[in-house]
Structures are given as C-alpha cells and as structure tokens.
C-alpha cells in the first residue's frame, strides 16, 4: 500500500484504556492520553511502519454505532498521536463502527482504518454484526477522504452464519466491497493465523488480479514473523509487543525492536 514504505509492513497497536462513558473508565482521561502517547513513541522508536489506534478497553462493545463521546475522545487522542509521531496512523472503532473510524481518521488526518465486518455478516458476542460497505464507501466520497480501508475476512472473535468458500469472501470484500486491503486473523486476540487460510486468501487475491495487500490481524510474533511475511504483505501486531506478552500492558520497545529485526 502507498501508505507504507515497505512490502513487509509492521503495524503496531495502541490499545486505548477504557474511554469516558465505558464501564472500565477510571476517571483519568489525562492518564489515558499519556499512556497512548508513550506507547506510540515506543512503537515508533522500535521501528514500526505504522500505528493502529483502537478502543480496546471499551468492552462490552457497541455492535456498530458508538456514542458521540467515544468519537470525540478518540478523535482527540488520534489527533495528538498524529502530531506526535511521523509514521502513518490507522483507526479501528470496536466493535464495528466503520462510520466513526472513517470520520475520526479523516478529521485527525490519519491514513487508514480497519473494519472488522465490511461485507457479509458475522455472529459475535455483540450479536449478529452486519457489514455496511455501502455506507462506508459513500461516506468516504462525501467527506472527500482518501483514508484507506483495511477489511477483515473471517474476523477474530466471531463465527460465520453459514459456510462459504474463501474465494467468495475475498471477492466480495475486494470487489463489490471495494476494500483497499484485507486482514486475516486467528480465532482471537493474540492467536496465530491459520496458514492454510492465509495462503487461500492470498491465492484468491492473486486470482482476482488485485494488488491489494493481505495483512495478518493477530498472532504475529518475533518467532513466526519471517515465515508469515513470506506469504502475507504485512502484519498488525499488538500482544507480542507488550510487556509480559499481555495485551493490556504497555508497549515494550525491546520487543518491538526484536520483532522488527526478524521480519
């Protein structure tokens, strides 16, 4: 993708603590902002090619329409991060608010978003989540935005409503869904991608004649990064870059450097 300067892009995660209005919020928004900035600086110093900001602490998540205060809080944080680091910034609004993510990214001058369910539908802990590619693409046009859309295929923490061939999923995501790239993840946060699934997605992409990148969405570590990037075009990495390998911990710059050295 043009937003990355390498074919093996590593996108580091900034997992935001619970935002104001969510059950886990501790009342200290300044501490949340400081933590996000610290993690972003550690990721950049460690050598990542881009950073993804996500409201990870906001569980239980709204299915597809977060309140306005979530959009406001994330816009403020993403704007501060955009001013603090030089690498591209992306936004993911859990569980699946593509409209909010695109709006935040456009307002904050970020470069890309991740949409967990862009086309089709998935069974999740929020119930059935449906893709709204028809709204997301029209909103991007209305905003005159050039923010790129990375869309999941068989996204983690969910199950299909019916078995469908991978070829159809990839074709719909990149074809009628007009996503700019696809993301392949394991069954949950930190879980490694099924290599057969990954290879199938890449093969389908190639058969479509598309140059859209295929990114790993979970489970990339310093130990497997090179093998996985022999197949995929990049990886979104969170848990493996945290202190103690815990998703909610701070970013460990030494872990970032170790993973980047092996890609």
PDB file of C-alpha atoms in Angstrom:
ATOM      1  CA  UNK A   1       0.000   0.000   0.000  1.00  0.00           C
ATOM      2  CA  UNK A   2       1.166   3.509  -0.729  1.00  0.00           C
ATOM      3  CA  UNK A   3       0.810   4.475   2.950  1.00  0.00           C
ATOM      4  CA  UNK A   4       3.555   2.019   3.915  1.00  0.00           C
ATOM      5  CA  UNK A   5       7.154   2.333   2.816  1.00  0.00           C
ATOM      6  CA  UNK A   6       7.862  -1.400   2.815  1.00  0.00           C
ATOM      7  CA  UNK A   7       6.288  -4.545   1.407  1.00  0.00           C
ATOM      8  CA  UNK A   8       6.536  -6.209   4.848  1.00  0.00           C
ATOM      9  CA  UNK A   9       4.807  -3.527   6.874  1.00  0.00           C
ATOM     10  CA  UNK A  10       4.521  -3.940  10.634  1.00  0.00           C
ATOM     11  CA  UNK A  11       1.613  -2.003  12.144  1.00  0.00           C
ATOM     12  CA  UNK A  12       1.927  -1.648  15.920  1.00  0.00           C
ATOM     13  CA  UNK A  13      -1.145  -1.429  18.129  1.00  0.00           C
ATOM     14  CA  UNK A  14      -2.028   1.327  20.581  1.00  0.00           C
ATOM     15  CA  UNK A  15      -4.749  -0.310  22.675  1.00  0.00           C
ATOM     16  CA  UNK A  16      -6.562   2.517  24.404  1.00  0.00           C
ATOM     17  CA  UNK A  17      -7.642   2.076  28.004  1.00  0.00           C
ATOM     18  CA  UNK A  18     -11.353   2.387  28.742  1.00  0.00           C
ATOM     19  CA  UNK A  19     -12.664   5.699  27.432  1.00  0.00           C
ATOM     20  CA  UNK A  20     -15.061   8.044  29.282  1.00  0.00           C
ATOM     21  CA  UNK A  21     -18.527   6.537  29.361  1.00  0.00           C
ATOM     22  CA  UNK A  22     -17.410   2.900  29.303  1.00  0.00           C
ATOM     23  CA  UNK A  23     -17.696   0.630  32.383  1.00  0.00           C
ATOM     24  CA  UNK A  24     -13.936   0.341  32.840  1.00  0.00           C
ATOM     25  CA  UNK A  25     -13.114   4.066  32.719  1.00  0.00           C
ATOM     26  CA  UNK A  26     -11.122   5.069  35.814  1.00  0.00           C
ATOM     27  CA  UNK A  27     -11.913   8.788  35.592  1.00  0.00           C
ATOM     28  CA  UNK A  28      -8.434   9.838  34.466  1.00  0.00           C
ATOM     29  CA  UNK A  29      -8.506  10.802  30.791  1.00  0.00           C
ATOM     30  CA  UNK A  30      -5.123  12.540  31.008  1.00  0.00           C
ATOM     31  CA  UNK A  31      -3.514   9.270  32.112  1.00  0.00           C
ATOM     32  CA  UNK A  32      -5.140   7.517  29.157  1.00  0.00           C
ATOM     33  CA  UNK A  33      -3.748  10.107  26.737  1.00  0.00           C
ATOM     34  CA  UNK A  34      -0.287   9.916  28.283  1.00  0.00           C
ATOM     35  CA  UNK A  35      -0.274   6.122  28.068  1.00  0.00           C
ATOM     36  CA  UNK A  36      -1.321   6.246  24.414  1.00  0.00           C
ATOM     37  CA  UNK A  37       1.445   8.734  23.598  1.00  0.00           C
ATOM     38  CA  UNK A  38       4.030   6.670  25.471  1.00  0.00           C
ATOM     39  CA  UNK A  39       3.038   3.511  23.621  1.00  0.00           C
ATOM     40  CA  UNK A  40       3.064   5.305  20.269  1.00  0.00           C
ATOM     41  CA  UNK A  41       6.547   6.703  20.872  1.00  0.00           C
ATOM     42  CA  UNK A  42       7.810   3.249  21.899  1.00  0.00           C
ATOM     43  CA  UNK A  43       6.368   1.719  18.724  1.00  0.00           C
ATOM     44  CA  UNK A  44       7.872   4.387  16.509  1.00  0.00           C
ATOM     45  CA  UNK A  45      11.253   4.219  18.235  1.00  0.00           C
ATOM     46  CA  UNK A  46      11.194   0.445  17.885  1.00  0.00           C
ATOM     47  CA  UNK A  47      10.789   0.792  14.122  1.00  0.00           C
ATOM     48  CA  UNK A  48       7.180   0.029  13.195  1.00  0.00           C
ATOM     49  CA  UNK A  49       5.957   1.237   9.823  1.00  0.00           C
ATOM     50  CA  UNK A  50       2.556   2.415  11.082  1.00  0.00           C
ATOM     51  CA  UNK A  51       0.381   2.545  14.197  1.00  0.00           C
ATOM     52  CA  UNK A  52      -3.233   1.453  14.689  1.00  0.00           C
ATOM     53  CA  UNK A  53      -5.318   3.055  17.462  1.00  0.00           C
ATOM     54  CA  UNK A  54      -8.182   1.002  18.882  1.00  0.00           C
ATOM     55  CA  UNK A  55     -10.675   1.446  21.744  1.00  0.00           C
ATOM     56  CA  UNK A  56      -9.707  -1.939  23.164  1.00  0.00           C
ATOM     57  CA  UNK A  57     -10.657  -1.062  26.735  1.00  0.00           C
ATOM     58  CA  UNK A  58     -14.281  -0.218  25.942  1.00  0.00           C
ATOM     59  CA  UNK A  59     -15.765  -3.685  26.428  1.00  0.00           C
ATOM     60  CA  UNK A  60     -18.538  -4.651  26.298  1.00  0.00           C
ATOM     61  CA  UNK A  61     -18.542  -3.104  22.849  1.00  0.00           C
ATOM     62  CA  UNK A  62     -21.373  -1.427  20.970  1.00  0.00           C
ATOM     63  CA  UNK A  63     -22.064  -3.534  17.863  1.00  0.00           C
ATOM     64  CA  UNK A  64     -21.904  -0.876  15.143  1.00  0.00           C
ATOM     65  CA  UNK A  65     -22.782   2.596  16.437  1.00  0.00           C
ATOM     66  CA  UNK A  66     -20.693   4.045  19.274  1.00  0.00           C
ATOM     67  CA  UNK A  67     -21.915   7.147  21.167  1.00  0.00           C
ATOM     68  CA  UNK A  68     -20.717  10.580  20.141  1.00  0.00           C
ATOM     69  CA  UNK A  69     -18.500  10.885  23.233  1.00  0.00           C
ATOM     70  CA  UNK A  70     -16.482   7.883  22.049  1.00  0.00           C
ATOM     71  CA  UNK A  71     -15.923   9.565  18.687  1.00  0.00           C
ATOM     72  CA  UNK A  72     -14.913  12.794  20.431  1.00  0.00           C
ATOM     73  CA  UNK A  73     -12.464  11.088  22.808  1.00  0.00           C
ATOM     74  CA  UNK A  74     -10.848   9.011  20.081  1.00  0.00           C
ATOM     75  CA  UNK A  75     -10.570  11.993  17.739  1.00  0.00           C
ATOM     76  CA  UNK A  76      -8.690  13.916  20.409  1.00  0.00           C
ATOM     77  CA  UNK A  77      -6.290  11.050  21.121  1.00  0.00           C
ATOM     78  CA  UNK A  78      -5.690  10.178  17.460  1.00  0.00           C
ATOM     79  CA  UNK A  79      -5.065  13.837  16.633  1.00  0.00           C
ATOM     80  CA  UNK A  80      -2.468  14.070  19.400  1.00  0.00           C
ATOM     81  CA  UNK A  81      -0.768  10.888  18.221  1.00  0.00           C
ATOM     82  CA  UNK A  82      -0.788  12.110  14.629  1.00  0.00           C
ATOM     83  CA  UNK A  83       1.059  15.233  15.763  1.00  0.00           C
ATOM     84  CA  UNK A  84       3.484  13.294  17.963  1.00  0.00           C
ATOM     85  CA  UNK A  85       4.750  10.608  15.555  1.00  0.00           C
ATOM     86  CA  UNK A  86       5.822  10.644  11.934  1.00  0.00           C
ATOM     87  CA  UNK A  87       4.575   7.223  10.834  1.00  0.00           C
ATOM     88  CA  UNK A  88       1.094   6.625   9.350  1.00  0.00           C
ATOM     89  CA  UNK A  89      -1.815   6.237  11.774  1.00  0.00           C
ATOM     90  CA  UNK A  90      -4.853   3.984  11.487  1.00  0.00           C
ATOM     91  CA  UNK A  91      -8.109   3.746  13.453  1.00  0.00           C
ATOM     92  CA  UNK A  92     -10.312   0.845  14.480  1.00  0.00           C
ATOM     93  CA  UNK A  93     -13.534   1.554  16.387  1.00  0.00           C
ATOM     94  CA  UNK A  94     -14.766  -1.604  18.086  1.00  0.00           C
ATOM     95  CA  UNK A  95     -16.823  -3.448  17.534  1.00  0.00           C
ATOM     96  CA  UNK A  96     -17.631  -2.415  14.016  1.00  0.00           C
ATOM     97  CA  UNK A  97     -18.333   1.295  13.672  1.00  0.00           C
ATOM     98  CA  UNK A  98     -16.758   1.997  10.292  1.00  0.00           C
ATOM     99  CA  UNK A  99     -18.513   5.358  10.030  1.00  0.00           C
ATOM    100  CA  UNK A 100     -16.920   6.523  13.277  1.00  0.00           C
ATOM    101  CA  UNK A 101     -13.495   5.154  12.340  1.00  0.00           C
ATOM    102  CA  UNK A 102     -13.551   6.833   8.938  1.00  0.00           C
ATOM    103  CA  UNK A 103     -14.771  10.121  10.421  1.00  0.00           C
ATOM    104  CA  UNK A 104     -12.096  10.100  13.136  1.00  0.00           C
ATOM    105  CA  UNK A 105      -9.354   9.214  10.676  1.00  0.00           C
ATOM    106  CA  UNK A 106     -10.415  11.927   8.239  1.00  0.00           C
ATOM    107  CA  UNK A 107     -10.687  14.613  10.929  1.00  0.00           C
ATOM    108  CA  UNK A 108      -7.357  13.663  12.517  1.00  0.00           C
ATOM    109  CA  UNK A 109      -5.514  13.320   9.183  1.00  0.00           C
ATOM    110  CA  UNK A 110      -4.896   9.611   9.741  1.00  0.00           C
ATOM    111  CA  UNK A 111      -4.261   7.358   6.764  1.00  0.00           C
ATOM    112  CA  UNK A 112      -6.284   4.161   7.165  1.00  0.00           C
ATOM    113  CA  UNK A 113      -8.985   2.325   9.099  1.00  0.00           C
ATOM    114  CA  UNK A 114      -9.662  -1.290   9.944  1.00  0.00           C
ATOM    115  CA  UNK A 115     -13.217  -2.557   9.541  1.00  0.00           C
ATOM    116  CA  UNK A 116     -13.872  -5.917  11.188  1.00  0.00           C
ATOM    117  CA  UNK A 117     -17.041  -6.734   9.209  1.00  0.00           C
ATOM    118  CA  UNK A 118     -17.097  -4.788   5.949  1.00  0.00           C
ATOM    119  CA  UNK A 119     -19.253  -7.142   3.870  1.00  0.00           C
ATOM    120  CA  UNK A 120     -21.470 -10.052   4.836  1.00  0.00           C
ATOM    121  CA  UNK A 121     -22.384 -10.792   8.462  1.00  0.00           C
ATOM    122  CA  UNK A 122     -20.801 -12.496  11.486  1.00  0.00           C
ATOM    123  CA  UNK A 123     -22.039 -13.914  14.773  1.00  0.00           C
ATOM    124  CA  UNK A 124     -20.216 -12.169  17.637  1.00  0.00           C
ATOM    125  CA  UNK A 125     -20.600 -11.557  21.366  1.00  0.00           C
ATOM    126  CA  UNK A 126     -22.463  -8.371  20.347  1.00  0.00           C
ATOM    127  CA  UNK A 127     -24.944 -10.464  18.342  1.00  0.00           C
ATOM    128  CA  UNK A 128     -25.098 -10.526  14.564  1.00  0.00           C
ATOM    129  CA  UNK A 129     -22.849  -7.823  13.118  1.00  0.00           C
ATOM    130  CA  UNK A 130     -23.509  -6.842   9.512  1.00  0.00           C
ATOM    131  CA  UNK A 131     -21.166  -5.176   7.060  1.00  0.00           C
ATOM    132  CA  UNK A 132     -22.058  -1.717   5.790  1.00  0.00           C
ATOM    133  CA  UNK A 133     -19.690  -1.267   2.906  1.00  0.00           C
ATOM    134  CA  UNK A 134     -22.456   0.546   1.026  1.00  0.00           C
ATOM    135  CA  UNK A 135     -22.492   3.265   3.702  1.00  0.00           C
ATOM    136  CA  UNK A 136     -18.750   3.384   4.379  1.00  0.00           C
ATOM    137  CA  UNK A 137     -17.730   3.944   0.769  1.00  0.00           C
ATOM    138  CA  UNK A 138     -20.377   6.598   0.221  1.00  0.00           C
ATOM    139  CA  UNK A 139     -19.335   8.401   3.396  1.00  0.00           C
ATOM    140  CA  UNK A 140     -15.732   8.408   2.204  1.00  0.00           C
ATOM    141  CA  UNK A 141     -16.836  10.071  -1.010  1.00  0.00           C
ATOM    142  CA  UNK A 142     -18.974  12.603   0.855  1.00  0.00           C
ATOM    143  CA  UNK A 143     -16.023  13.512   3.091  1.00  0.00           C
ATOM    144  CA  UNK A 144     -13.722  13.721   0.066  1.00  0.00           C
ATOM    145  CA  UNK A 145     -11.410  11.491   2.080  1.00  0.00           C
ATOM    146  CA  UNK A 146      -8.512   9.371   0.864  1.00  0.00           C
ATOM    147  CA  UNK A 147      -8.392   7.211   4.013  1.00  0.00           C
ATOM    148  CA  UNK A 148      -7.746   3.577   3.060  1.00  0.00           C
ATOM    149  CA  UNK A 149      -9.994   0.746   4.229  1.00  0.00           C
ATOM    150  CA  UNK A 150      -8.483  -2.497   5.541  1.00  0.00           C
ATOM    151  CA  UNK A 151     -11.286  -5.059   5.875  1.00  0.00           C
ATOM    152  CA  UNK A 152     -11.207  -8.382   7.694  1.00  0.00           C
ATOM    153  CA  UNK A 153     -12.025 -11.715   6.129  1.00  0.00           C
ATOM    154  CA  UNK A 154     -13.261 -14.247   8.712  1.00  0.00           C
ATOM    155  CA  UNK A 155     -12.532 -11.806  11.549  1.00  0.00           C
ATOM    156  CA  UNK A 156     -11.460 -12.967  15.023  1.00  0.00           C
ATOM    157  CA  UNK A 157     -13.908 -13.248  17.944  1.00  0.00           C
ATOM    158  CA  UNK A 158     -16.699 -14.223  15.568  1.00  0.00           C
ATOM    159  CA  UNK A 159     -18.205 -17.076  13.601  1.00  0.00           C
ATOM    160  CA  UNK A 160     -19.778 -17.250  10.142  1.00  0.00           C
ATOM    161  CA  UNK A 161     -23.542 -17.549   9.841  1.00  0.00           C
ATOM    162  CA  UNK A 162     -23.044 -20.032   7.006  1.00  0.00           C
ATOM    163  CA  UNK A 163     -20.071 -21.791   5.461  1.00  0.00           C
ATOM    164  CA  UNK A 164     -18.923 -20.026   2.331  1.00  0.00           C
ATOM    165  CA  UNK A 165     -15.857 -20.512   0.136  1.00  0.00           C
ATOM    166  CA  UNK A 166     -12.917 -18.240   0.866  1.00  0.00           C
ATOM    167  CA  UNK A 167     -12.944 -17.214  -2.781  1.00  0.00           C
ATOM    168  CA  UNK A 168     -16.392 -15.647  -2.335  1.00  0.00           C
ATOM    169  CA  UNK A 169     -15.399 -13.818   0.856  1.00  0.00           C
ATOM    170  CA  UNK A 170     -12.290 -12.301  -0.687  1.00  0.00           C
ATOM    171  CA  UNK A 171     -14.039 -11.493  -3.954  1.00  0.00           C
ATOM    172  CA  UNK A 172     -16.859  -9.661  -2.174  1.00  0.00           C
ATOM    173  CA  UNK A 173     -14.511  -7.793   0.169  1.00  0.00           C
ATOM    174  CA  UNK A 174     -12.212  -6.528  -2.563  1.00  0.00           C
ATOM    175  CA  UNK A 175     -14.729  -6.493  -5.401  1.00  0.00           C
ATOM    176  CA  UNK A 176     -18.167  -5.221  -4.516  1.00  0.00           C
ATOM    177  CA  UNK A 177     -16.930  -4.093  -1.087  1.00  0.00           C
ATOM    178  CA  UNK A 178     -14.091  -2.078  -2.696  1.00  0.00           C
ATOM    179  CA  UNK A 179     -11.769  -2.517   0.293  1.00  0.00           C
ATOM    180  CA  UNK A 180      -8.189  -1.323  -0.201  1.00  0.00           C
ATOM    181  CA  UNK A 181      -6.711  -4.305   1.647  1.00  0.00           C
ATOM    182  CA  UNK A 182      -7.742  -7.400   3.573  1.00  0.00           C
ATOM    183  CA  UNK A 183      -6.887  -8.611   7.069  1.00  0.00           C
ATOM    184  CA  UNK A 184      -6.661 -12.261   8.130  1.00  0.00           C
ATOM    185  CA  UNK A 185      -6.675 -13.132  11.833  1.00  0.00           C
ATOM    186  CA  UNK A 186      -6.758 -16.118  14.160  1.00  0.00           C
ATOM    187  CA  UNK A 187      -9.720 -17.017  16.357  1.00  0.00           C
ATOM    188  CA  UNK A 188      -8.963 -14.312  18.932  1.00  0.00           C
ATOM    189  CA  UNK A 189      -6.580 -11.580  20.026  1.00  0.00           C
ATOM    190  CA  UNK A 190      -3.030 -12.916  20.066  1.00  0.00           C
ATOM    191  CA  UNK A 191      -3.953 -16.178  18.304  1.00  0.00           C
ATOM    192  CA  UNK A 192      -1.877 -17.169  15.291  1.00  0.00           C
ATOM    193  CA  UNK A 193      -3.407 -17.134  11.838  1.00  0.00           C
ATOM    194  CA  UNK A 194      -4.218 -20.444  10.220  1.00  0.00           C
ATOM    195  CA  UNK A 195      -1.587 -20.658   7.484  1.00  0.00           C
ATOM    196  CA  UNK A 196      -3.862 -22.594   5.130  1.00  0.00           C
ATOM    197  CA  UNK A 197      -6.473 -19.839   5.422  1.00  0.00           C
ATOM    198  CA  UNK A 198      -3.813 -17.177   4.870  1.00  0.00           C
ATOM    199  CA  UNK A 199      -2.494 -18.901   1.773  1.00  0.00           C
ATOM    200  CA  UNK A 200      -6.036 -19.290   0.428  1.00  0.00           C
ATOM    201  CA  UNK A 201      -6.765 -15.581   0.871  1.00  0.00           C
ATOM    202  CA  UNK A 202      -3.523 -14.584  -0.858  1.00  0.00           C
ATOM    203  CA  UNK A 203      -4.208 -17.026  -3.678  1.00  0.00           C
ATOM    204  CA  UNK A 204      -7.730 -15.673  -4.139  1.00  0.00           C
ATOM    205  CA  UNK A 205      -6.407 -12.123  -4.168  1.00  0.00           C
ATOM    206  CA  UNK A 206      -3.913 -13.059  -6.855  1.00  0.00           C
ATOM    207  CA  UNK A 207      -6.532 -14.850  -8.942  1.00  0.00           C
ATOM    208  CA  UNK A 208      -8.638 -11.688  -8.875  1.00  0.00           C
ATOM    209  CA  UNK A 209      -5.722  -9.784 -10.352  1.00  0.00           C
ATOM    210  CA  UNK A 210      -5.740  -7.420  -7.384  1.00  0.00           C
ATOM    211  CA  UNK A 211      -2.711  -5.746  -5.835  1.00  0.00           C
ATOM    212  CA  UNK A 212      -4.494  -5.131  -2.517  1.00  0.00           C
ATOM    213  CA  UNK A 213      -2.272  -6.085   0.428  1.00  0.00           C
ATOM    214  CA  UNK A 214      -3.096  -9.001   2.714  1.00  0.00           C
ATOM    215  CA  UNK A 215      -2.231  -8.249   6.339  1.00  0.00           C
ATOM    216  CA  UNK A 216      -2.090 -10.518   9.354  1.00  0.00           C
ATOM    217  CA  UNK A 217      -4.517  -9.402  12.047  1.00  0.00           C
ATOM    218  CA  UNK A 218      -3.355 -11.411  15.071  1.00  0.00           C
ATOM    219  CA  UNK A 219      -0.788 -13.851  16.389  1.00  0.00           C
ATOM    220  CA  UNK A 220       2.374 -12.459  14.776  1.00  0.00           C
ATOM    221  CA  UNK A 221       5.450 -12.867  16.998  1.00  0.00           C
ATOM    222  CA  UNK A 222       9.211 -12.488  16.694  1.00  0.00           C
ATOM    223  CA  UNK A 223       9.393 -16.252  16.250  1.00  0.00           C
ATOM    224  CA  UNK A 224       6.970 -16.580  13.332  1.00  0.00           C
ATOM    225  CA  UNK A 225       7.074 -13.154  11.672  1.00  0.00           C
ATOM    226  CA  UNK A 226       9.500 -14.090   8.918  1.00  0.00           C
ATOM    227  CA  UNK A 227       7.637 -17.223   7.878  1.00  0.00           C
ATOM    228  CA  UNK A 228       4.291 -15.421   7.894  1.00  0.00           C
ATOM    229  CA  UNK A 229       5.601 -12.461   5.913  1.00  0.00           C
ATOM    230  CA  UNK A 230       6.828 -14.860   3.253  1.00  0.00           C
ATOM    231  CA  UNK A 231       3.109 -15.211   2.491  1.00  0.00           C
ATOM    232  CA  UNK A 232       1.424 -12.037   3.739  1.00  0.00           C
ATOM    233  CA  UNK A 233       2.246  -8.425   2.849  1.00  0.00           C
ATOM    234  CA  UNK A 234       2.326  -7.131   6.417  1.00  0.00           C
ATOM    235  CA  UNK A 235       1.094  -7.628   9.961  1.00  0.00           C
ATOM    236  CA  UNK A 236      -0.877  -5.758  12.610  1.00  0.00           C
ATOM    237  CA  UNK A 237       0.860  -6.614  15.884  1.00  0.00           C
ATOM    238  CA  UNK A 238      -0.286  -5.907  19.423  1.00  0.00           C
ATOM    239  CA  UNK A 239       0.103  -8.566  22.111  1.00  0.00           C
ATOM    240  CA  UNK A 240       3.597  -9.691  21.081  1.00  0.00           C
ATOM    241  CA  UNK A 241       4.913  -6.138  21.563  1.00  0.00           C
ATOM    242  CA  UNK A 242       3.596  -5.700  25.115  1.00  0.00           C
ATOM    243  CA  UNK A 243       5.332  -6.185  28.448  1.00  0.00           C
ATOM    244  CA  UNK A 244       4.928  -9.786  29.527  1.00  0.00           C
ATOM    245  CA  UNK A 245       3.021 -10.607  26.361  1.00  0.00           C
ATOM    246  CA  UNK A 246      -0.191  -9.216  27.896  1.00  0.00           C
ATOM    247  CA  UNK A 247      -2.420  -7.253  25.515  1.00  0.00           C
ATOM    248  CA  UNK A 248      -3.382  -4.598  28.063  1.00  0.00           C
ATOM    249  CA  UNK A 249       0.198  -3.905  29.224  1.00  0.00           C
ATOM    250  CA  UNK A 250       2.467  -1.142  27.989  1.00  0.00           C
ATOM    251  CA  UNK A 251       4.424  -1.454  24.762  1.00  0.00           C
ATOM    252  CA  UNK A 252       7.901  -2.897  25.341  1.00  0.00           C
ATOM    253  CA  UNK A 253      10.274  -1.154  22.945  1.00  0.00           C
ATOM    254  CA  UNK A 254      12.789  -4.003  23.164  1.00  0.00           C
ATOM    255  CA  UNK A 255      10.099  -6.421  21.955  1.00  0.00           C
ATOM    256  CA  UNK A 256       9.305  -4.100  19.062  1.00  0.00           C
ATOM    257  CA  UNK A 257      12.964  -3.999  18.071  1.00  0.00           C
ATOM    258  CA  UNK A 258      13.300  -7.780  18.388  1.00  0.00           C
ATOM    259  CA  UNK A 259      10.323  -8.453  16.114  1.00  0.00           C
ATOM    260  CA  UNK A 260      11.366  -5.852  13.552  1.00  0.00           C
ATOM    261  CA  UNK A 261      14.876  -7.327  13.417  1.00  0.00           C
ATOM    262  CA  UNK A 262      13.490 -10.692  12.351  1.00  0.00           C
ATOM    263  CA  UNK A 263      10.974  -9.705   9.687  1.00  0.00           C
TER     264      UNK A 263
END
